[in-house]
Amino acid sequence: AIWRIIDSINPIPIINILRILKKERPDVVHLQILHGLSPFLLFRAIHLLNIPIVLTVHTYGFFCPRCDLLKRNNKVCKNLTFICEYFAKTARLIINNTPDTVIAPSQFCLDLYREKHFFIKSKQYVLLSGIETYSRNPHRCSLATDKNFKIAYSGRIVKGKGIHVLIEAFKKIDSGNINLYIIGEGPFQNTLKQIAIHNENIKFLGQLPWQRLQEFYADCDITVVPSLFYEILPNVILES
């Protein structure tokens, strides 16, 4: 969080970015994830060059230094702390009216930004994230060859995704013919394996290539998204 605050007003990246913009003279600048690019100053610099700005938001990073509105105790932050409120006020002061258009994958995200008084004068649109398409509909060509009920989690293996909650809930049911598959990699993986130890119905598959993931979606009965924070719109929902 401290790095995010420093990065937001770091003038060093702006020098190189302005040099590129003056040379290329683009008709529009489309901004997305801006970590390491001094986002607060970047908006103002582009605005001073009179270049239209389109912003696609993927996180809550303009009013939450952690980007996910999740406290250290893994509870959703509903009331900003003094530091976070100061961070948000600084962001509003510098960038609030600079994006001409703001895009988000969900209306919930736009509404939350509006609740925090961001992008009041910007045009706002909901546009779903692009995903890889299927060569065939997996739900019409199931590969299931047994009668076991299959539950899948697919995504980053980090604490905020709530996979430990899913595993603990799974352990409480009679899982004789039910399997839980954890797909993905991340720093929380070893901890999850310890939580799931001695339960042969919980299986960790690691990272799967897209083709194999398509086949796996076809073979599973449900996909679970147990995140502890406000997801904007995870791709796994669209993919599965």
Coordinates of N, CA and C in Angstrom, one line a residue:
A1 N 0.8 -1.2 0.0 CA 0.0 0.0 0.0 C 0.9 1.3 0.0
I2 N 2.0 1.3 0.8 CA 2.9 2.4 0.8 C 3.5 2.6 -0.6
W3 N 3.9 1.5 -1.2 CA 4.5 1.7 -2.6 C 3.5 2.3 -3.5
R4 N 2.2 1.9 -3.4 CA 1.2 2.5 -4.3 C 1.0 4.0 -4.1
I5 N 1.1 4.4 -2.9 CA 1.0 5.9 -2.6 C 2.1 6.6 -3.2
I6 N 3.4 6.1 -3.0 CA 4.5 6.7 -3.6 C 4.5 6.7 -5.1
D7 N 4.1 5.6 -5.7 CA 4.1 5.4 -7.1 C 3.1 6.4 -7.8
S8 N 2.0 6.7 -7.1 CA 0.9 7.5 -7.6 C 1.4 8.9 -8.0
I9 N 2.4 9.4 -7.3 CA 2.9 10.8 -7.5 C 4.3 10.8 -7.9
N10 N 4.9 9.7 -8.4 CA 6.3 9.6 -8.8 C 6.5 10.3 -10.1
P11 N 7.2 11.4 -10.2 CA 7.3 12.1 -11.5 C 8.2 11.5 -12.5
I12 N 9.0 10.5 -12.1 CA 10.0 10.0 -13.0 C 9.4 9.4 -14.3
P13 N 8.4 8.5 -14.2 CA 7.8 7.9 -15.4 C 7.2 8.9 -16.3
I14 N 6.7 10.0 -15.7 CA 6.0 11.0 -16.6 C 6.9 11.6 -17.6
I15 N 8.1 11.8 -17.3 CA 9.1 12.4 -18.2 C 9.2 11.6 -19.5
N16 N 9.3 10.3 -19.4 CA 9.5 9.4 -20.6 C 8.1 9.3 -21.3
I17 N 7.0 9.2 -20.6 CA 5.7 9.1 -21.2 C 5.4 10.3 -22.0
L18 N 5.7 11.5 -21.4 CA 5.4 12.8 -22.2 C 6.3 12.8 -23.4
R19 N 7.5 12.4 -23.3 CA 8.3 12.4 -24.5 C 7.7 11.5 -25.6
I20 N 7.2 10.3 -25.3 CA 6.6 9.4 -26.3 C 5.3 10.1 -26.8
L21 N 4.5 10.6 -26.0 CA 3.2 11.2 -26.4 C 3.5 12.4 -27.4
K22 N 4.4 13.2 -27.1 CA 4.7 14.4 -27.9 C 5.3 13.9 -29.3
K23 N 6.0 12.8 -29.3 CA 6.5 12.3 -30.5 C 5.5 11.6 -31.4
E24 N 4.6 10.8 -30.8 CA 3.6 10.0 -31.5 C 2.4 10.8 -31.8
R25 N 2.0 11.7 -30.9 CA 0.8 12.5 -31.1 C -0.4 11.7 -31.3
P26 N -0.8 10.8 -30.4 CA -2.0 9.9 -30.6 C -3.3 10.7 -30.6
D27 N -4.3 10.2 -31.2 CA -5.6 10.8 -31.2 C -6.4 10.5 -29.9
V28 N -6.0 9.4 -29.2 CA -6.7 9.1 -27.9 C -5.7 8.2 -27.2
V29 N -5.8 8.3 -25.8 CA -4.9 7.5 -25.0 C -5.9 6.6 -24.2
H30 N -5.7 5.3 -24.2 CA -6.5 4.3 -23.5 C -5.7 3.8 -22.3
L31 N -6.1 4.1 -21.1 CA -5.4 3.7 -19.9 C -6.1 2.5 -19.3
Q32 N -5.3 1.6 -18.7 CA -5.9 0.5 -18.0 C -5.1 0.3 -16.7
I33 N -4.4 -0.7 -16.5 CA -3.7 -0.9 -15.2 C -2.4 -0.1 -15.2
L34 N -2.2 0.8 -14.2 CA -1.2 1.8 -14.3 C -0.1 1.7 -13.2
H35 N 0.0 0.6 -12.6 CA 1.0 0.4 -11.6 C 2.4 0.7 -12.2
G36 N 3.2 1.5 -11.5 CA 4.5 1.9 -11.9 C 4.6 3.0 -12.9
L37 N 3.4 3.6 -13.2 CA 3.4 4.7 -14.2 C 2.9 6.0 -13.6
S38 N 3.0 6.2 -12.3 CA 2.6 7.4 -11.7 C 1.2 7.9 -12.1
P39 N 0.2 7.1 -11.8 CA -1.2 7.3 -12.4 C -1.8 8.7 -12.1
F40 N -1.6 9.2 -10.9 CA -2.2 10.5 -10.6 C -1.7 11.6 -11.5
L41 N -0.3 11.7 -11.6 CA 0.3 12.7 -12.5 C 0.1 12.4 -14.0
L42 N 0.0 11.1 -14.3 CA -0.2 10.7 -15.7 C -1.5 11.3 -16.3
F43 N -2.6 11.2 -15.6 CA -3.8 11.8 -16.1 C -3.7 13.3 -16.3
R44 N -3.1 14.0 -15.4 CA -3.0 15.4 -15.5 C -2.1 15.8 -16.7
A45 N -1.0 15.0 -16.9 CA -0.1 15.3 -18.0 C -0.7 15.1 -19.3
I46 N -1.5 14.0 -19.5 CA -2.2 13.8 -20.8 C -3.2 14.8 -21.0
H47 N -3.9 15.2 -19.9 CA -5.0 16.2 -20.1 C -4.4 17.6 -20.5
L48 N -3.2 17.9 -20.0 CA -2.6 19.2 -20.4 C -2.2 19.2 -21.9
L49 N -2.0 18.0 -22.5 CA -1.7 17.9 -23.9 C -2.9 17.9 -24.7
N50 N -4.1 18.0 -24.1 CA -5.4 18.0 -24.8 C -5.6 16.7 -25.6
I51 N -5.2 15.6 -25.1 CA -5.4 14.3 -25.7 C -6.6 13.6 -25.0
P52 N -7.7 13.2 -25.7 CA -8.8 12.5 -25.0 C -8.3 11.3 -24.3
I53 N -8.9 11.0 -23.2 CA -8.5 9.9 -22.3 C -9.7 8.9 -22.2
V54 N -9.4 7.6 -22.5 CA -10.4 6.6 -22.1 C -9.7 5.7 -21.1
L55 N -10.5 5.5 -20.0 CA -9.9 4.7 -18.9 C -10.8 3.5 -18.7
T56 N -10.2 2.3 -18.6 CA -10.8 1.1 -18.2 C -10.4 0.7 -16.8
V57 N -11.3 0.6 -15.9 CA -10.9 0.3 -14.5 C -11.1 -1.2 -14.3
H58 N -10.1 -1.8 -13.6 CA -10.2 -3.2 -13.3 C -10.1 -3.5 -11.8
T59 N -9.8 -2.4 -11.0 CA -9.7 -2.5 -9.6 C -10.3 -1.3 -9.0
Y60 N -10.2 -1.2 -7.6 CA -10.7 -0.1 -6.9 C -9.5 0.8 -6.5
G61 N -8.4 0.7 -7.2 CA -7.1 1.3 -6.9 C -7.1 2.8 -6.8
F62 N -8.1 3.6 -7.3 CA -8.0 5.0 -7.2 C -8.5 5.5 -5.8
F63 N -9.2 4.7 -5.0 CA -9.5 5.1 -3.7 C -9.1 4.0 -2.6
C64 N -8.5 2.9 -3.1 CA -8.0 1.9 -2.1 C -6.5 1.6 -2.5
P65 N -5.6 1.9 -1.7 CA -4.2 1.6 -2.0 C -3.9 0.1 -2.2
R66 N -4.7 -0.7 -1.6 CA -4.5 -2.2 -1.8 C -5.3 -2.7 -3.0
C67 N -6.1 -1.8 -3.6 CA -6.8 -2.1 -4.9 C -8.0 -3.0 -4.7
D68 N -8.1 -3.8 -3.7 CA -9.2 -4.8 -3.6 C -10.2 -4.5 -2.5
L69 N -10.1 -3.4 -1.7 CA -11.0 -3.1 -0.6 C -11.0 -4.2 0.5
L70 N -9.9 -4.8 0.6 CA -9.8 -5.9 1.6 C -8.8 -5.5 2.7
K71 N -9.3 -5.6 3.9 CA -8.5 -5.3 5.1 C -7.5 -6.4 5.3
R72 N -6.5 -6.2 6.2 CA -5.6 -7.2 6.6 C -6.2 -8.5 7.2
N73 N -7.4 -8.3 7.9 CA -8.1 -9.4 8.5 C -9.0 -10.1 7.5
N74 N -8.9 -9.7 6.2 CA -9.6 -10.3 5.1 C -11.1 -10.0 5.2
K75 N -11.5 -8.9 5.8 CA -12.8 -8.4 5.8 C -12.9 -7.2 4.8
V76 N -14.1 -7.1 4.2 CA -14.2 -6.0 3.2 C -14.2 -4.6 3.9
C77 N -13.5 -3.7 3.4 CA -13.4 -2.4 3.9 C -14.6 -1.5 3.4
K78 N -15.5 -1.2 4.3 CA -16.7 -0.4 3.9 C -16.5 1.1 4.3
N79 N -15.7 1.4 5.2 CA -15.4 2.7 5.6 C -13.9 3.0 5.5
L80 N -13.5 3.9 4.7 CA -12.1 4.2 4.4 C -11.4 4.7 5.7
T81 N -10.2 4.3 5.9 CA -9.4 4.8 7.0 C -9.0 6.2 6.7
F82 N -8.3 6.9 7.6 CA -7.9 8.3 7.4 C -6.9 8.3 6.2
I83 N -5.9 7.4 6.2 CA -4.9 7.3 5.2 C -5.6 7.1 3.8
C84 N -6.5 6.1 3.8 CA -7.1 5.8 2.5 C -8.0 6.9 2.0
E85 N -8.7 7.6 3.0 CA -9.5 8.7 2.6 C -8.7 9.9 2.0
Y86 N -7.5 10.1 2.6 CA -6.6 11.1 2.1 C -6.1 10.7 0.7
F87 N -5.8 9.4 0.5 CA -5.4 8.9 -0.8 C -6.5 9.1 -1.8
A88 N -7.7 8.8 -1.4 CA -8.9 9.0 -2.4 C -9.1 10.5 -2.7
K89 N -9.0 11.4 -1.7 CA -9.2 12.8 -1.9 C -8.1 13.3 -2.9
T90 N -6.9 12.9 -2.7 CA -5.8 13.3 -3.6 C -6.1 12.8 -5.0
A91 N -6.5 11.6 -5.2 CA -6.9 11.1 -6.5 C -8.0 11.9 -7.1
R92 N -9.0 12.2 -6.4 CA -10.2 12.9 -6.9 C -9.7 14.3 -7.3
L93 N -8.8 15.0 -6.5 CA -8.4 16.3 -6.8 C -7.6 16.4 -8.1
I94 N -6.8 15.3 -8.4 CA -5.9 15.4 -9.5 C -6.5 14.8 -10.8
I95 N -7.2 13.7 -10.7 CA -7.7 13.0 -11.9 C -9.2 13.0 -12.2
N96 N -10.0 13.6 -11.2 CA -11.4 13.3 -11.3 C -12.1 13.6 -12.6
N97 N -11.8 14.8 -13.2 CA -12.5 15.2 -14.4 C -11.6 15.0 -15.7
T98 N -10.5 14.3 -15.5 CA -9.6 14.2 -16.7 C -10.0 13.1 -17.7
P99 N -10.5 11.9 -17.3 CA -11.0 10.9 -18.3 C -12.2 11.3 -19.0
D100 N -12.2 11.3 -20.3 CA -13.4 11.7 -21.0 C -14.4 10.5 -21.0
T101 N -13.9 9.3 -21.0 CA -14.8 8.1 -20.9 C -14.2 7.1 -19.9
V102 N -15.1 6.5 -19.1 CA -14.6 5.5 -18.2 C -15.4 4.2 -18.5
I103 N -14.7 3.1 -18.6 CA -15.2 1.8 -19.0 C -15.0 0.8 -17.8
A104 N -15.9 0.0 -17.5 CA -15.7 -1.0 -16.4 C -16.4 -2.3 -16.9
P105 N -15.9 -3.5 -16.4 CA -16.5 -4.7 -16.8 C -17.9 -4.9 -16.1
S106 N -18.2 -4.1 -15.1 CA -19.5 -4.3 -14.4 C -20.1 -3.0 -13.9
Q107 N -21.4 -3.0 -13.8 CA -22.1 -1.8 -13.3 C -21.8 -1.6 -11.9
F108 N -21.6 -2.6 -11.1 CA -21.3 -2.5 -9.7 C -20.0 -1.7 -9.5
C109 N -19.0 -1.9 -10.3 CA -17.8 -1.1 -10.2 C -18.0 0.3 -10.5
L110 N -18.7 0.7 -11.5 CA -19.0 2.1 -11.8 C -19.8 2.7 -10.7
D111 N -20.8 2.0 -10.2 CA -21.6 2.5 -9.1 C -20.8 2.8 -7.8
L112 N -19.8 1.9 -7.5 CA -19.0 2.1 -6.4 C -18.1 3.4 -6.5
Y113 N -17.5 3.5 -7.7 CA -16.7 4.7 -8.0 C -17.6 6.0 -7.9
R114 N -18.8 5.9 -8.4 CA -19.7 7.1 -8.3 C -20.1 7.4 -6.9
E115 N -20.2 6.3 -6.1 CA -20.5 6.5 -4.6 C -19.4 7.2 -3.9
K116 N -18.1 7.0 -4.4 CA -17.0 7.7 -3.9 C -16.7 9.0 -4.6
H117 N -17.6 9.4 -5.4 CA -17.5 10.7 -6.1 C -16.4 10.8 -7.1
F118 N -16.2 9.7 -7.8 CA -15.2 9.7 -8.9 C -15.9 9.8 -10.2
F119 N -15.2 10.4 -11.2 CA -15.6 10.4 -12.6 C -17.0 10.9 -12.8
I120 N -17.4 11.9 -12.1 CA -18.8 12.4 -12.1 C -19.1 12.9 -13.5
K121 N -18.2 13.6 -14.2 CA -18.5 14.2 -15.5 C -18.1 13.4 -16.7
S122 N -17.5 12.2 -16.4 CA -17.0 11.3 -17.5 C -18.2 10.5 -18.0
K123 N -18.2 10.2 -19.3 CA -19.1 9.2 -19.9 C -18.7 7.9 -19.4
Q124 N -19.7 7.0 -19.0 CA -19.4 5.8 -18.4 C -20.2 4.6 -19.2
Y125 N -19.4 3.5 -19.4 CA -20.0 2.4 -20.1 C -19.6 1.1 -19.4
V126 N -20.4 0.1 -19.5 CA -20.1 -1.2 -19.0 C -19.7 -2.1 -20.3
L127 N -18.5 -2.6 -20.2 CA -18.1 -3.4 -21.4 C -17.4 -4.7 -20.8
L128 N -17.9 -5.8 -21.1 CA -17.3 -7.1 -20.5 C -15.9 -7.3 -21.0
S129 N -15.1 -7.9 -20.2 CA -13.7 -8.2 -20.6 C -13.7 -9.2 -21.7
G130 N -12.8 -9.1 -22.6 CA -12.6 -10.1 -23.6 C -12.0 -11.4 -23.1
I131 N -12.5 -12.5 -23.6 CA -11.9 -13.8 -23.2 C -11.7 -14.7 -24.5
E132 N -10.9 -15.7 -24.3 CA -10.7 -16.7 -25.4 C -12.1 -17.4 -25.7
T133 N -12.4 -17.5 -26.9 CA -13.6 -18.2 -27.3 C -13.4 -19.7 -27.5
Y134 N -14.5 -20.4 -27.4 CA -14.5 -21.9 -27.5 C -14.6 -22.3 -29.0
S135 N -13.9 -23.3 -29.3 CA -14.1 -23.9 -30.7 C -15.5 -24.7 -30.7
R136 N -15.9 -25.1 -29.5 CA -17.2 -25.7 -29.4 C -17.8 -25.4 -28.0
N137 N -19.1 -25.5 -27.8 CA -19.7 -25.2 -26.6 C -19.4 -26.3 -25.6
P138 N -18.7 -26.1 -24.5 CA -18.3 -27.2 -23.6 C -19.5 -27.8 -22.9
H139 N -20.6 -27.1 -22.8 CA -21.7 -27.6 -22.1 C -22.6 -28.5 -22.9
R140 N -22.3 -28.5 -24.2 CA -23.0 -29.4 -25.1 C -22.2 -30.6 -25.6
C141 N -21.0 -30.7 -25.0 CA -20.1 -31.9 -25.3 C -19.4 -32.3 -24.1
S142 N -20.1 -32.6 -23.1 CA -19.5 -33.0 -21.8 C -18.6 -34.2 -22.0
L143 N -17.4 -34.2 -21.3 CA -16.5 -35.3 -21.4 C -16.6 -36.2 -20.2
A144 N -17.6 -36.0 -19.4 CA -17.7 -36.8 -18.1 C -17.9 -38.3 -18.4
T145 N -17.1 -39.1 -17.8 CA -17.1 -40.5 -18.0 C -17.4 -41.3 -16.7
D146 N -17.6 -40.5 -15.6 CA -18.0 -41.2 -14.3 C -19.2 -40.4 -13.7
K147 N -19.6 -40.9 -12.5 CA -20.8 -40.3 -11.9 C -20.4 -39.4 -10.8
N148 N -19.2 -39.1 -10.6 CA -18.7 -38.2 -9.5 C -19.2 -36.8 -9.8
F149 N -19.6 -36.1 -8.8 CA -20.0 -34.7 -9.0 C -18.7 -33.8 -8.8
K150 N -18.4 -33.0 -9.8 CA -17.2 -32.2 -9.8 C -17.4 -30.7 -9.6
I151 N -16.6 -30.2 -8.6 CA -16.6 -28.8 -8.3 C -15.3 -28.2 -8.7
A152 N -15.2 -27.1 -9.3 CA -14.0 -26.5 -9.7 C -13.8 -25.1 -9.2
Y153 N -12.6 -24.7 -8.8 CA -12.1 -23.4 -8.7 C -11.0 -23.1 -9.6
S154 N -11.0 -22.0 -10.3 CA -10.0 -21.7 -11.3 C -9.6 -20.2 -11.1
G155 N -8.3 -20.0 -10.9 CA -7.8 -18.6 -10.7 C -6.6 -18.5 -9.9
R156 N -6.2 -17.3 -9.5 CA -5.0 -17.1 -8.7 C -5.2 -17.8 -7.3
I157 N -4.1 -18.3 -6.8 CA -4.1 -19.0 -5.5 C -3.6 -18.0 -4.5
V158 N -4.4 -17.0 -4.1 CA -4.1 -16.0 -3.1 C -5.2 -16.0 -2.0
K159 N -4.9 -15.5 -0.8 CA -5.8 -15.6 0.3 C -7.1 -14.9 0.0
G160 N -7.0 -13.8 -0.6 CA -8.2 -13.0 -0.8 C -9.3 -13.6 -1.7
K161 N -8.8 -14.7 -2.5 CA -9.8 -15.4 -3.3 C -10.7 -16.3 -2.5
G162 N -10.4 -16.5 -1.2 CA -11.3 -17.3 -0.4 C -11.3 -18.8 -0.6
I163 N -10.3 -19.3 -1.2 CA -10.3 -20.8 -1.5 C -10.2 -21.6 -0.2
H164 N -9.6 -21.0 0.8 CA -9.6 -21.7 2.1 C -11.0 -21.9 2.7
V165 N -11.8 -20.9 2.5 CA -13.2 -21.0 2.9 C -13.9 -22.1 2.2
L166 N -13.7 -22.2 0.9 CA -14.3 -23.2 0.0 C -13.9 -24.6 0.5
I167 N -12.6 -24.8 0.8 CA -12.1 -26.1 1.2 C -12.6 -26.5 2.6
E168 N -12.7 -25.5 3.5 CA -13.3 -25.8 4.8 C -14.7 -26.2 4.7
A169 N -15.5 -25.6 3.8 CA -16.9 -25.9 3.6 C -17.0 -27.3 3.0
F170 N -16.1 -27.6 2.0 CA -16.2 -28.8 1.3 C -15.9 -30.0 2.3
K171 N -15.0 -29.8 3.2 CA -14.6 -30.8 4.2 C -15.8 -31.2 5.1
K172 N -16.8 -30.3 5.2 CA -17.9 -30.5 6.1 C -19.0 -31.4 5.5
I173 N -18.9 -31.6 4.2 CA -20.0 -32.4 3.6 C -19.5 -33.8 3.3
D174 N -20.5 -34.7 3.1 CA -20.2 -36.1 2.8 C -19.7 -36.1 1.3
S175 N -18.4 -36.2 1.2 CA -17.9 -36.0 -0.2 C -17.4 -37.3 -0.8
G176 N -18.2 -38.4 -0.5 CA -17.8 -39.7 -1.1 C -17.7 -39.7 -2.6
N177 N -18.7 -39.1 -3.3 CA -18.7 -39.1 -4.7 C -18.6 -37.7 -5.3
I178 N -18.0 -36.8 -4.5 CA -17.8 -35.4 -4.9 C -16.4 -35.0 -4.9
N179 N -15.9 -34.4 -5.9 CA -14.5 -34.0 -6.0 C -14.4 -32.5 -6.1
L180 N -13.4 -31.9 -5.5 CA -13.1 -30.5 -5.6 C -11.8 -30.3 -6.3
Y181 N -11.7 -29.6 -7.4 CA -10.5 -29.3 -8.1 C -10.1 -27.9 -8.0
I182 N -8.8 -27.7 -7.6 CA -8.3 -26.3 -7.5 C -7.3 -26.1 -8.7
I183 N -7.6 -25.2 -9.6 CA -6.8 -24.9 -10.8 C -6.2 -23.6 -10.6
G184 N -4.9 -23.5 -10.8 CA -4.1 -22.3 -10.7 C -2.9 -22.4 -9.8
E185 N -2.2 -21.3 -9.7 CA -1.0 -21.3 -8.9 C -0.9 -20.0 -8.2
G186 N -0.1 -19.9 -7.1 CA 0.0 -18.7 -6.3 C 0.7 -19.0 -5.0
P187 N 1.0 -17.9 -4.2 CA 1.7 -18.0 -3.0 C 1.0 -18.7 -1.9
F188 N -0.3 -18.8 -2.0 CA -1.1 -19.4 -0.9 C -1.3 -20.9 -1.1
Q189 N -0.7 -21.5 -2.1 CA -1.0 -22.9 -2.5 C -0.5 -23.9 -1.4
N190 N 0.7 -23.7 -0.9 CA 1.1 -24.7 0.1 C 0.2 -24.7 1.4
T191 N -0.2 -23.5 1.8 CA -1.1 -23.4 2.9 C -2.4 -24.1 2.7
L192 N -3.0 -24.0 1.4 CA -4.2 -24.7 1.1 C -4.0 -26.2 1.1
K193 N -2.9 -26.6 0.6 CA -2.6 -28.1 0.6 C -2.5 -28.6 2.1
Q194 N -2.0 -27.8 3.0 CA -2.1 -28.3 4.4 C -3.5 -28.3 4.9
I195 N -4.3 -27.4 4.6 CA -5.7 -27.4 5.0 C -6.4 -28.6 4.4
A196 N -6.1 -29.0 3.2 CA -6.8 -30.1 2.5 C -6.2 -31.4 2.8
I197 N -5.1 -31.5 3.6 CA -4.4 -32.7 3.8 C -5.3 -33.9 4.3
H198 N -5.0 -35.0 3.8 CA -5.8 -36.3 4.2 C -7.2 -36.3 3.5
N199 N -7.5 -35.4 2.7 CA -8.8 -35.4 2.0 C -8.5 -35.7 0.5
E200 N -8.7 -36.9 0.1 CA -8.3 -37.4 -1.3 C -9.3 -36.8 -2.3
N201 N -10.4 -36.2 -1.9 CA -11.3 -35.7 -2.9 C -11.0 -34.3 -3.3
I202 N -10.0 -33.7 -2.6 CA -9.6 -32.3 -3.0 C -8.3 -32.5 -3.8
K203 N -8.3 -32.0 -5.0 CA -7.2 -32.2 -5.9 C -6.7 -30.8 -6.5
F204 N -5.3 -30.7 -6.4 CA -4.7 -29.5 -6.9 C -4.1 -29.8 -8.3
L205 N -4.5 -29.1 -9.3 CA -4.1 -29.4 -10.7 C -3.1 -28.4 -11.2
G206 N -2.8 -27.3 -10.5 CA -1.8 -26.3 -11.0 C -2.4 -25.5 -12.1
Q207 N -1.5 -24.9 -12.9 CA -1.9 -24.1 -14.1 C -2.2 -25.0 -15.3
L208 N -3.3 -24.8 -15.9 CA -3.7 -25.6 -17.1 C -3.6 -24.8 -18.3
P209 N -3.2 -25.3 -19.4 CA -3.3 -24.6 -20.7 C -4.7 -24.4 -21.1
W210 N -5.0 -23.4 -22.0 CA -6.4 -23.0 -22.3 C -7.2 -24.2 -22.9
Q211 N -6.6 -25.0 -23.7 CA -7.3 -26.1 -24.3 C -7.7 -27.1 -23.3
R212 N -6.8 -27.4 -22.3 CA -7.1 -28.4 -21.3 C -8.2 -27.8 -20.3
L213 N -8.1 -26.5 -20.1 CA -9.1 -25.8 -19.3 C -10.5 -25.9 -19.9
Q214 N -10.6 -25.7 -21.2 CA -11.9 -25.9 -21.9 C -12.4 -27.3 -21.6
E215 N -11.6 -28.3 -21.8 CA -12.0 -29.7 -21.5 C -12.5 -29.9 -20.1
F216 N -11.8 -29.2 -19.2 CA -12.1 -29.4 -17.8 C -13.4 -28.7 -17.4
Y217 N -13.7 -27.6 -18.0 CA -15.0 -26.9 -17.8 C -16.1 -27.8 -18.3
A218 N -15.9 -28.5 -19.4 CA -16.9 -29.4 -19.9 C -17.1 -30.6 -19.0
D219 N -16.1 -31.0 -18.2 CA -16.2 -32.2 -17.4 C -16.7 -31.9 -16.0
C220 N -16.8 -30.6 -15.6 CA -17.2 -30.2 -14.3 C -18.7 -29.9 -14.2
D221 N -19.3 -30.0 -13.0 CA -20.7 -29.7 -12.8 C -20.9 -28.2 -12.4
I222 N -20.0 -27.7 -11.6 CA -20.2 -26.3 -11.2 C -18.8 -25.7 -11.0
T223 N -18.7 -24.4 -11.2 CA -17.5 -23.6 -10.9 C -17.9 -22.6 -9.8
V224 N -17.0 -22.6 -8.8 CA -17.2 -21.7 -7.6 C -16.2 -20.5 -7.6
V225 N -16.8 -19.4 -7.3 CA -15.9 -18.2 -7.1 C -16.1 -17.7 -5.7
P226 N -15.3 -18.1 -4.7 CA -15.5 -17.8 -3.3 C -14.8 -16.6 -2.8
S227 N -14.5 -15.6 -3.6 CA -13.7 -14.4 -3.3 C -14.2 -13.7 -2.0
L228 N -13.3 -13.2 -1.2 CA -13.7 -12.5 0.0 C -13.9 -11.0 -0.3
F229 N -13.4 -10.5 -1.4 CA -13.6 -9.1 -1.7 C -14.6 -8.9 -2.9
Y230 N -14.9 -7.7 -3.2 CA -15.8 -7.4 -4.3 C -15.1 -7.6 -5.6
E231 N -15.4 -8.8 -6.3 CA -14.9 -9.0 -7.6 C -15.6 -8.0 -8.6
I232 N -14.9 -7.5 -9.5 CA -15.5 -6.6 -10.5 C -16.2 -7.5 -11.6
L233 N -15.5 -8.4 -12.2 CA -16.1 -9.5 -13.0 C -15.0 -10.4 -13.4
P234 N -14.8 -11.5 -12.6 CA -13.7 -12.4 -13.0 C -13.9 -13.1 -14.3
N235 N -12.9 -13.3 -15.1 CA -13.0 -13.9 -16.4 C -13.5 -15.4 -16.2
V236 N -13.2 -16.0 -15.1 CA -13.7 -17.4 -14.9 C -15.2 -17.6 -15.0
I237 N -15.9 -16.5 -14.6 CA -17.4 -16.6 -14.7 C -17.8 -16.7 -16.2
L238 N -17.2 -15.8 -17.0 CA -17.5 -15.8 -18.4 C -17.0 -17.1 -19.1
E239 N -15.8 -17.5 -18.8 CA -15.2 -18.7 -19.4 C -16.0 -20.0 -19.1
S240 N -16.4 -20.1 -17.8 CA -17.1 -21.4 -17.4 C -18.5 -21.4 -17.8

